[in-house]
Every structure is written in structure tokens, then in C-alpha cells.
mmCIF file of C-alpha atoms and ligand atoms in Angstrom:
data_model
loop_
_atom_site.group_PDB
_atom_site.id
_atom_site.type_symbol
_atom_site.label_atom_id
_atom_site.label_comp_id
_atom_site.label_asym_id
_atom_site.label_seq_id
_atom_site.Cartn_x
_atom_site.Cartn_y
_atom_site.Cartn_z
ATOM 1 C CA MET C 1 -90.409 -68.526 94.352
ATOM 2 C CA ASP C 2 -87.260 -67.233 96.810
ATOM 3 C CA LYS C 3 -88.239 -65.231 98.734
ATOM 4 C CA ILE C 4 -85.260 -63.017 101.224
ATOM 5 C CA ILE C 5 -85.006 -61.176 104.251
ATOM 6 C CA ILE C 6 -84.297 -57.577 104.363
ATOM 7 C CA ALA C 7 -83.311 -56.046 107.569
ATOM 8 C CA ILE C 8 -83.196 -52.065 107.973
ATOM 9 C CA ASP C 9 -81.025 -50.578 110.682
ATOM 10 C CA GLY C 10 -80.367 -47.511 112.192
ATOM 11 C CA ARG C 11 -80.857 -44.875 114.319
ATOM 12 C CA SER C 12 -84.365 -43.314 115.771
ATOM 13 C CA SER C 13 -86.495 -40.901 112.586
ATOM 14 C CA CYS C 14 -84.073 -41.786 109.820
ATOM 15 C CA GLY C 15 -86.762 -42.940 107.961
ATOM 16 C CA LYS C 16 -86.291 -47.164 107.935
ATOM 17 C CA SER C 17 -89.844 -47.868 108.422
ATOM 18 C CA THR C 18 -91.328 -45.875 105.575
ATOM 19 C CA LEU C 19 -88.223 -47.399 102.958
ATOM 20 C CA ALA C 20 -89.555 -50.833 104.700
ATOM 21 C CA LYS C 21 -93.090 -50.677 103.899
ATOM 22 C CA GLY C 22 -92.094 -49.392 100.315
ATOM 23 C CA LEU C 23 -90.430 -52.003 100.215
ATOM 24 C CA ALA C 24 -92.754 -54.492 101.380
ATOM 25 C CA ALA C 25 -95.441 -53.762 98.992
ATOM 26 C CA ARG C 26 -93.425 -53.427 96.217
ATOM 27 C CA LEU C 27 -92.059 -56.952 96.900
ATOM 28 C CA GLY C 28 -95.635 -58.233 98.545
ATOM 29 C CA TYR C 29 -93.661 -58.980 101.492
ATOM 30 C CA THR C 30 -94.883 -58.675 105.335
ATOM 31 C CA TYR C 31 -93.024 -55.443 107.098
ATOM 32 C CA ILE C 32 -92.523 -55.865 110.718
ATOM 33 C CA ASP C 33 -91.648 -52.754 112.642
ATOM 34 C CA SER C 34 -89.427 -54.508 115.340
ATOM 35 C CA GLY C 35 -89.506 -50.637 117.502
ATOM 36 C CA ALA C 36 -93.571 -51.357 117.544
ATOM 37 C CA MET C 37 -92.956 -54.567 119.957
ATOM 38 C CA TYR C 38 -90.242 -53.021 122.340
ATOM 39 C CA ARG C 39 -92.538 -49.603 122.082
ATOM 40 C CA ALA C 40 -95.787 -52.124 123.776
ATOM 41 C CA VAL C 41 -93.513 -54.162 126.381
ATOM 42 C CA THR C 42 -92.689 -50.231 127.104
ATOM 43 C CA LEU C 43 -96.564 -49.511 127.390
ATOM 44 C CA TYR C 44 -97.415 -52.615 128.945
ATOM 45 C CA PHE C 45 -94.355 -51.680 131.837
ATOM 46 C CA LEU C 46 -95.697 -47.778 132.374
ATOM 47 C CA ARG C 47 -99.069 -49.207 133.647
ATOM 48 C CA HIS C 48 -98.073 -51.563 135.537
ATOM 49 C CA HIS C 49 -95.640 -50.010 136.966
ATOM 50 C CA ILE C 50 -92.524 -52.840 136.299
ATOM 51 C CA GLY C 51 -89.154 -51.253 137.551
ATOM 52 C CA LEU C 52 -86.853 -50.884 134.830
ATOM 53 C CA ASP C 53 -83.513 -52.045 136.326
ATOM 54 C CA ASP C 54 -85.403 -55.237 138.041
ATOM 55 C CA GLU C 55 -84.687 -57.826 135.572
ATOM 56 C CA GLU C 56 -86.964 -60.867 137.610
ATOM 57 C CA GLN C 57 -89.841 -58.166 137.673
ATOM 58 C CA ALA C 58 -89.010 -57.850 133.979
ATOM 59 C CA ARG C 59 -89.170 -61.187 132.883
ATOM 60 C CA GLN C 60 -92.384 -62.221 135.010
ATOM 61 C CA ALA C 61 -93.886 -59.666 133.577
ATOM 62 C CA LEU C 62 -93.018 -60.881 130.087
ATOM 63 C CA ASP C 63 -94.983 -63.668 130.474
ATOM 64 C CA ASN C 64 -98.049 -61.508 130.787
ATOM 65 C CA ILE C 65 -97.077 -60.014 127.190
ATOM 66 C CA ASN C 66 -98.460 -60.937 124.099
ATOM 67 C CA ILE C 67 -97.682 -58.909 121.407
ATOM 68 C CA ARG C 68 -99.196 -59.160 117.764
ATOM 69 C CA PHE C 69 -99.555 -56.700 114.396
ATOM 70 C CA ASN C 70 -102.764 -56.710 112.650
ATOM 71 C CA ALA C 71 -104.319 -57.153 109.155
ATOM 72 C CA GLU C 72 -103.476 -53.494 109.226
ATOM 73 C CA ASN C 73 -100.273 -53.509 110.539
ATOM 74 C CA ARG C 74 -101.229 -52.016 113.729
ATOM 75 C CA THR C 75 -99.797 -53.437 116.918
ATOM 76 C CA ILE C 76 -102.415 -55.394 119.514
ATOM 77 C CA LEU C 77 -101.130 -55.534 123.196
ATOM 78 C CA ASN C 78 -103.063 -58.415 124.663
ATOM 79 C CA GLY C 79 -105.505 -57.889 122.514
ATOM 80 C CA GLU C 80 -105.805 -54.434 122.226
ATOM 81 C CA ASP C 81 -104.941 -51.588 119.309
ATOM 82 C CA VAL C 82 -102.291 -49.720 120.811
ATOM 83 C CA GLU C 83 -101.185 -48.435 117.796
ATOM 84 C CA GLY C 84 -101.665 -44.757 118.676
ATOM 85 C CA GLU C 85 -100.284 -44.684 123.016
ATOM 86 C CA ILE C 86 -97.381 -46.442 121.405
ATOM 87 C CA ARG C 87 -96.248 -43.187 119.508
ATOM 88 C CA ARG C 88 -96.615 -40.883 122.377
ATOM 89 C CA MET C 89 -93.905 -39.086 124.174
ATOM 90 C CA GLU C 90 -93.828 -40.734 127.471
ATOM 91 C CA VAL C 91 -93.604 -43.976 125.695
ATOM 92 C CA SER C 92 -91.356 -42.914 123.670
ATOM 93 C CA ASN C 93 -89.033 -40.851 126.585
ATOM 94 C CA TYR C 94 -88.745 -44.954 128.101
ATOM 95 C CA VAL C 95 -88.261 -47.011 125.325
ATOM 96 C CA SER C 96 -84.474 -46.446 124.934
ATOM 97 C CA GLN C 97 -84.570 -48.542 128.859
ATOM 98 C CA VAL C 98 -86.163 -50.386 128.494
ATOM 99 C CA SER C 99 -85.036 -52.575 125.342
ATOM 100 C CA ALA C 100 -81.918 -52.145 126.885
ATOM 101 C CA ILE C 101 -83.259 -54.975 129.369
ATOM 102 C CA PRO C 102 -81.503 -58.292 128.499
ATOM 103 C CA ALA C 103 -84.622 -60.236 129.346
ATOM 104 C CA VAL C 104 -86.559 -58.198 126.785
ATOM 105 C CA ARG C 105 -84.580 -58.226 124.375
ATOM 106 C CA ARG C 106 -84.444 -62.427 124.333
ATOM 107 C CA ALA C 107 -87.795 -62.392 124.505
ATOM 108 C CA MET C 108 -88.069 -59.909 121.070
ATOM 109 C CA VAL C 109 -86.052 -61.411 119.352
ATOM 110 C CA ARG C 110 -86.984 -65.170 119.611
ATOM 111 C CA GLN C 111 -90.257 -63.012 118.249
ATOM 112 C CA GLN C 112 -89.484 -61.338 115.406
ATOM 113 C CA GLN C 113 -86.893 -64.367 114.438
ATOM 114 C CA ALA C 114 -90.547 -66.954 114.208
ATOM 115 C CA MET C 115 -91.433 -64.490 112.088
ATOM 116 C CA GLY C 116 -88.466 -64.493 109.868
ATOM 117 C CA ARG C 117 -89.250 -68.388 109.303
ATOM 118 C CA ASN C 118 -91.095 -68.056 105.910
ATOM 119 C CA LYS C 119 -88.582 -65.333 104.721
ATOM 120 C CA GLY C 120 -90.054 -63.089 102.116
ATOM 121 C CA ILE C 121 -90.343 -60.136 105.368
ATOM 122 C CA VAL C 122 -88.767 -56.377 106.032
ATOM 123 C CA MET C 123 -87.992 -55.874 109.008
ATOM 124 C CA ASP C 124 -86.665 -52.230 110.980
ATOM 125 C CA GLY C 125 -85.392 -52.137 114.071
ATOM 126 C CA ARG C 126 -81.546 -51.206 115.679
ATOM 127 C CA ASP C 127 -80.032 -55.261 115.483
ATOM 128 C CA ILE C 128 -81.990 -56.594 112.982
ATOM 129 C CA GLY C 129 -78.949 -57.219 110.104
ATOM 130 C CA THR C 130 -76.831 -58.201 113.685
ATOM 131 C CA VAL C 131 -78.267 -59.849 116.113
ATOM 132 C CA VAL C 132 -81.987 -60.877 114.873
ATOM 133 C CA PHE C 133 -81.151 -62.005 111.285
ATOM 134 C CA PRO C 134 -77.577 -62.089 110.994
ATOM 135 C CA ASP C 135 -78.060 -64.478 107.572
ATOM 136 C CA ALA C 136 -80.129 -61.958 106.061
ATOM 137 C CA GLU C 137 -79.667 -61.649 102.342
ATOM 138 C CA LEU C 138 -80.007 -57.946 102.048
ATOM 139 C CA LYS C 139 -78.877 -55.532 105.146
ATOM 140 C CA ILE C 140 -79.260 -51.804 104.975
ATOM 141 C CA PHE C 141 -77.643 -49.512 107.367
ATOM 142 C CA LEU C 142 -79.761 -45.928 106.925
ATOM 143 C CA THR C 143 -78.432 -42.535 108.705
ATOM 144 C CA ALA C 144 -79.222 -38.893 107.956
ATOM 145 C CA ALA C 145 -78.321 -35.615 109.232
ATOM 146 C CA PRO C 146 -79.039 -35.007 113.127
ATOM 147 C CA GLU C 147 -81.071 -32.052 112.140
ATOM 148 C CA LYS C 148 -83.151 -33.863 109.618
ATOM 149 C CA ARG C 149 -83.940 -36.457 111.637
ATOM 150 C CA ALA C 150 -85.337 -34.455 114.408
ATOM 151 C CA GLN C 151 -87.490 -31.993 111.774
ATOM 152 C CA ARG C 152 -88.443 -35.240 110.213
ATOM 153 C CA ARG C 153 -89.551 -36.311 113.562
ATOM 154 C CA PHE C 154 -91.211 -33.314 114.414
ATOM 155 C CA GLU C 155 -92.950 -32.880 111.458
ATOM 156 C CA GLU C 156 -95.247 -36.839 112.339
ATOM 157 C CA LEU C 157 -95.539 -36.054 115.930
ATOM 158 C CA LYS C 158 -97.190 -32.888 114.332
ATOM 159 C CA SER C 159 -99.369 -34.610 111.752
ATOM 160 C CA LYS C 160 -100.338 -37.060 114.306
ATOM 161 C CA GLY C 161 -101.850 -33.842 116.678
ATOM 162 C CA ILE C 162 -99.167 -34.809 119.187
ATOM 163 C CA THR C 163 -97.855 -31.779 120.971
ATOM 164 C CA THR C 164 -94.745 -31.318 121.554
ATOM 165 C CA SER C 165 -91.521 -28.927 120.738
ATOM 166 C CA LEU C 166 -89.248 -29.564 117.921
ATOM 167 C CA GLU C 167 -86.704 -28.775 120.667
ATOM 168 C CA GLU C 168 -88.642 -32.061 122.708
ATOM 169 C CA VAL C 169 -87.918 -34.300 119.808
ATOM 170 C CA ARG C 170 -84.710 -33.083 119.108
ATOM 171 C CA GLN C 171 -83.417 -33.711 123.050
ATOM 172 C CA ASN C 172 -85.407 -36.943 122.922
ATOM 173 C CA LEU C 173 -83.667 -38.628 119.581
ATOM 174 C CA ASN C 174 -80.344 -37.551 121.271
ATOM 175 C CA HIS C 175 -80.866 -39.771 124.169
ATOM 176 C CA ARG C 176 -82.008 -42.448 122.505
ATOM 177 C CA ASP C 177 -79.272 -42.799 120.063
ATOM 178 C CA HIS C 178 -76.925 -42.280 122.916
ATOM 179 C CA ILE C 179 -78.282 -45.376 124.834
ATOM 180 C CA ASP C 180 -79.304 -47.339 121.463
ATOM 181 C CA SER C 181 -75.560 -47.024 120.894
ATOM 182 C CA THR C 182 -74.053 -47.414 124.119
ATOM 183 C CA ARG C 183 -75.576 -50.154 125.899
ATOM 184 C CA GLU C 184 -74.058 -53.427 126.578
ATOM 185 C CA ASP C 185 -76.586 -56.201 124.788
ATOM 186 C CA SER C 186 -76.830 -55.673 121.294
ATOM 187 C CA PRO C 187 -76.254 -52.076 120.835
ATOM 188 C CA LEU C 188 -77.431 -50.449 117.178
ATOM 189 C CA ARG C 189 -74.597 -50.792 114.843
ATOM 190 C CA LYS C 190 -73.961 -51.295 111.327
ATOM 191 C CA ALA C 191 -73.125 -54.946 110.381
ATOM 192 C CA ALA C 192 -70.228 -55.394 107.945
ATOM 193 C CA ASP C 193 -72.167 -57.033 105.158
ATOM 194 C CA ALA C 194 -74.760 -53.537 105.340
ATOM 195 C CA ILE C 195 -74.730 -51.303 102.312
ATOM 196 C CA GLU C 196 -75.309 -47.994 104.165
ATOM 197 C CA ILE C 197 -77.693 -44.861 102.598
ATOM 198 C CA ASP C 198 -77.802 -42.038 103.461
ATOM 199 C CA ASN C 199 -80.753 -40.217 102.787
ATOM 200 C CA THR C 200 -80.326 -36.357 104.223
ATOM 201 C CA HIS C 201 -80.773 -35.471 100.272
ATOM 202 C CA MET C 202 -82.854 -38.145 99.003
ATOM 203 C CA ASN C 203 -86.720 -37.431 98.654
ATOM 204 C CA ARG C 204 -88.852 -41.227 98.901
ATOM 205 C CA ALA C 205 -88.823 -42.396 95.947
ATOM 206 C CA GLU C 206 -84.542 -41.920 94.941
ATOM 207 C CA GLN C 207 -84.738 -44.481 98.134
ATOM 208 C CA LEU C 208 -87.064 -47.128 97.545
ATOM 209 C CA LYS C 209 -85.709 -47.285 93.883
ATOM 210 C CA TYR C 210 -82.633 -47.958 94.724
ATOM 211 C CA ALA C 211 -83.292 -50.310 97.774
ATOM 212 C CA LEU C 212 -85.485 -51.742 95.206
ATOM 213 C CA GLU C 213 -82.517 -51.882 93.238
ATOM 214 C CA LEU C 214 -80.164 -53.783 96.394
ATOM 215 C CA ALA C 215 -83.321 -56.373 97.276
ATOM 216 C CA LEU C 216 -83.353 -57.390 93.358
ATOM 217 C CA SER C 217 -79.646 -57.949 93.346
ATOM 218 C CA ALA C 218 -79.795 -59.549 96.577
ATOM 219 C CA GLY C 219 -82.631 -62.092 95.322
ATOM 220 C CA ALA C 220 -85.707 -60.674 95.736
ATOM 221 C CA VAL C 221 -88.081 -61.118 92.720
ATOM 222 C CA VAL C 222 -90.906 -58.177 92.004
ATOM 223 C CA GLU C 223 -94.666 -59.528 92.416
HETATM 224 O O1 DC M 301 -88.015 -47.526 115.605
HETATM 225 P P1 DC M 301 -88.475 -46.951 116.686
HETATM 226 O O2 DC M 301 -87.988 -45.586 116.939
HETATM 227 O O3 DC M 301 -89.621 -46.952 116.817
HETATM 228 O O4 DC M 301 -87.765 -48.030 117.956
HETATM 229 C C1 DC M 301 -88.137 -47.748 119.189
HETATM 230 C C2 DC M 301 -87.216 -48.104 120.438
HETATM 231 O O5 DC M 301 -86.695 -49.477 120.503
HETATM 232 C C3 DC M 301 -86.017 -47.566 120.154
HETATM 233 O O6 DC M 301 -85.364 -45.975 120.704
HETATM 234 C C4 DC M 301 -84.546 -48.465 120.374
HETATM 235 C C5 DC M 301 -85.714 -49.640 120.861
HETATM 236 N N1 DC M 301 -85.230 -50.778 119.432
HETATM 237 C C6 DC M 301 -84.506 -51.551 120.028
HETATM 238 O O7 DC M 301 -83.764 -51.840 120.839
HETATM 239 N N2 DC M 301 -83.817 -52.845 118.915
HETATM 240 C C7 DC M 301 -84.876 -53.384 117.576
HETATM 241 N N3 DC M 301 -84.521 -53.777 116.999
HETATM 242 C C8 DC M 301 -85.893 -52.247 117.663
HETATM 243 C C9 DC M 301 -85.800 -51.123 117.986
#
């Protein structure tokens, strides 16, 4: 049976992971949150006081970083479950700077490409359709109105017991969007052959239904 690669890109908090997880579950595919990998690197850099503008130091640190996902899809950094910690605001505040470092991107992209070797994956991020899997059979570029994104992220953090204000969330999203889309190395960009979905007025079920139709047209088979 043929399996495909599905790349989902878009700005922060526009619902990529919800859609990607839903698609992966319906297709029996593996879901990979590439943002979690950049967040894990950021956590390591913060803990070990790695200078954000010292490429050589970053390169050396990367040799000591091992990131994987366990069976419950939780992020494991050097054997430690860091799923909770990588979602905290401190990591969110630095992750765009860390992920703009070329050595970091090279190391993550290499690992992400290895994860897709046997296809059957849904990966979400910023450069999945443009850099990681330029030949992905299906590329989705997700968008949503800024206010909607801030509100969703705020609710998500609140449900996890993380205290913050809507204004702080809004500022963090604006800041990350700016860095993610203007960095020199693989900025967030819609691939020429990506299908854009604006989900501002769509619920989860509607998005999943539409994306599933796209996946089936691209050659995926529902198990
Ligand atoms: O998807 P997320 O918000 O958890 O991603 C966290 C950060 O990681 C985001 O601000 C930019 C970076 N990132 C990236 O540069 N490339 C990716 N493929 C995924 C995430």
C-alpha cells in the first residue's frame, strides 16, 4: 500500500498540530511535531547557557543533544520527558531565535528527513513543504486571523495551567511570526504547490474532513 508524506506549514498557533494529529490518526500515519524539536533544542540551550549568536558553541552543543518522540508522542530530550517544559513561555520567548541559527536548522532538517524515509508521516512546522520535504505529495498551508490565533493559544495555555495574559500571548505570537518569516535561513513561506486553508471560520471536524479529502486525492489510503 502506498503511503505519502503530508507537510503542514503555517504561523504559530493556527491549529497545525490539531489538524496534523487528526489526519495521522485517520490515516494510521506517524505525526511529527517539528516545532517540538526546535523547542527541545531551545530548552537545552537555556539550561546550558549556550550563546544564541555563537554558531560554533551552538554546533558543539548540538552534538550533545538527542531528541526523540516516545510512543505517546511526547518529546524526549536526552532521555528526559520534556513535553511540559518545552511549552512554557520562557521557551516560547527564545525558540524563534534558536531556530534561526543555521547549524540548528541543518541538524533538525537532517533528522526530520530521516523520519520521513518510509513515508506515512504528517509533519507540521514552518519549512516542511519548502525545505524538509519539497517533494511531499500533499502540502497544506494553514492560516487563521491573528486575533483568533491569540485566543486559541491563550485558551490552550490556560487549560494546561500555564498563567499568562492574552496580551502576552499576542505579543509572543507577533514576535515569533516576525522572526519566523523574516529569518534568512528557510523562512516561513507557502510552497508554490501548497494548498492554503484559512480555518478562521472552520471547526476541527470541517478542517479534518477537507484535509482528508485532499490526502485521498494525493494518494493516501484510509486504513
Ligand atoms: O510550532 P511551534 O510554535 O511549536 O514552533 C516553535 C518554533 O519553532 C517556531 O516559533 C519556529 C520554530 N520552527 C521552525 O523554525 N521550523 C519548523 N519546521 C518548526 C518550528
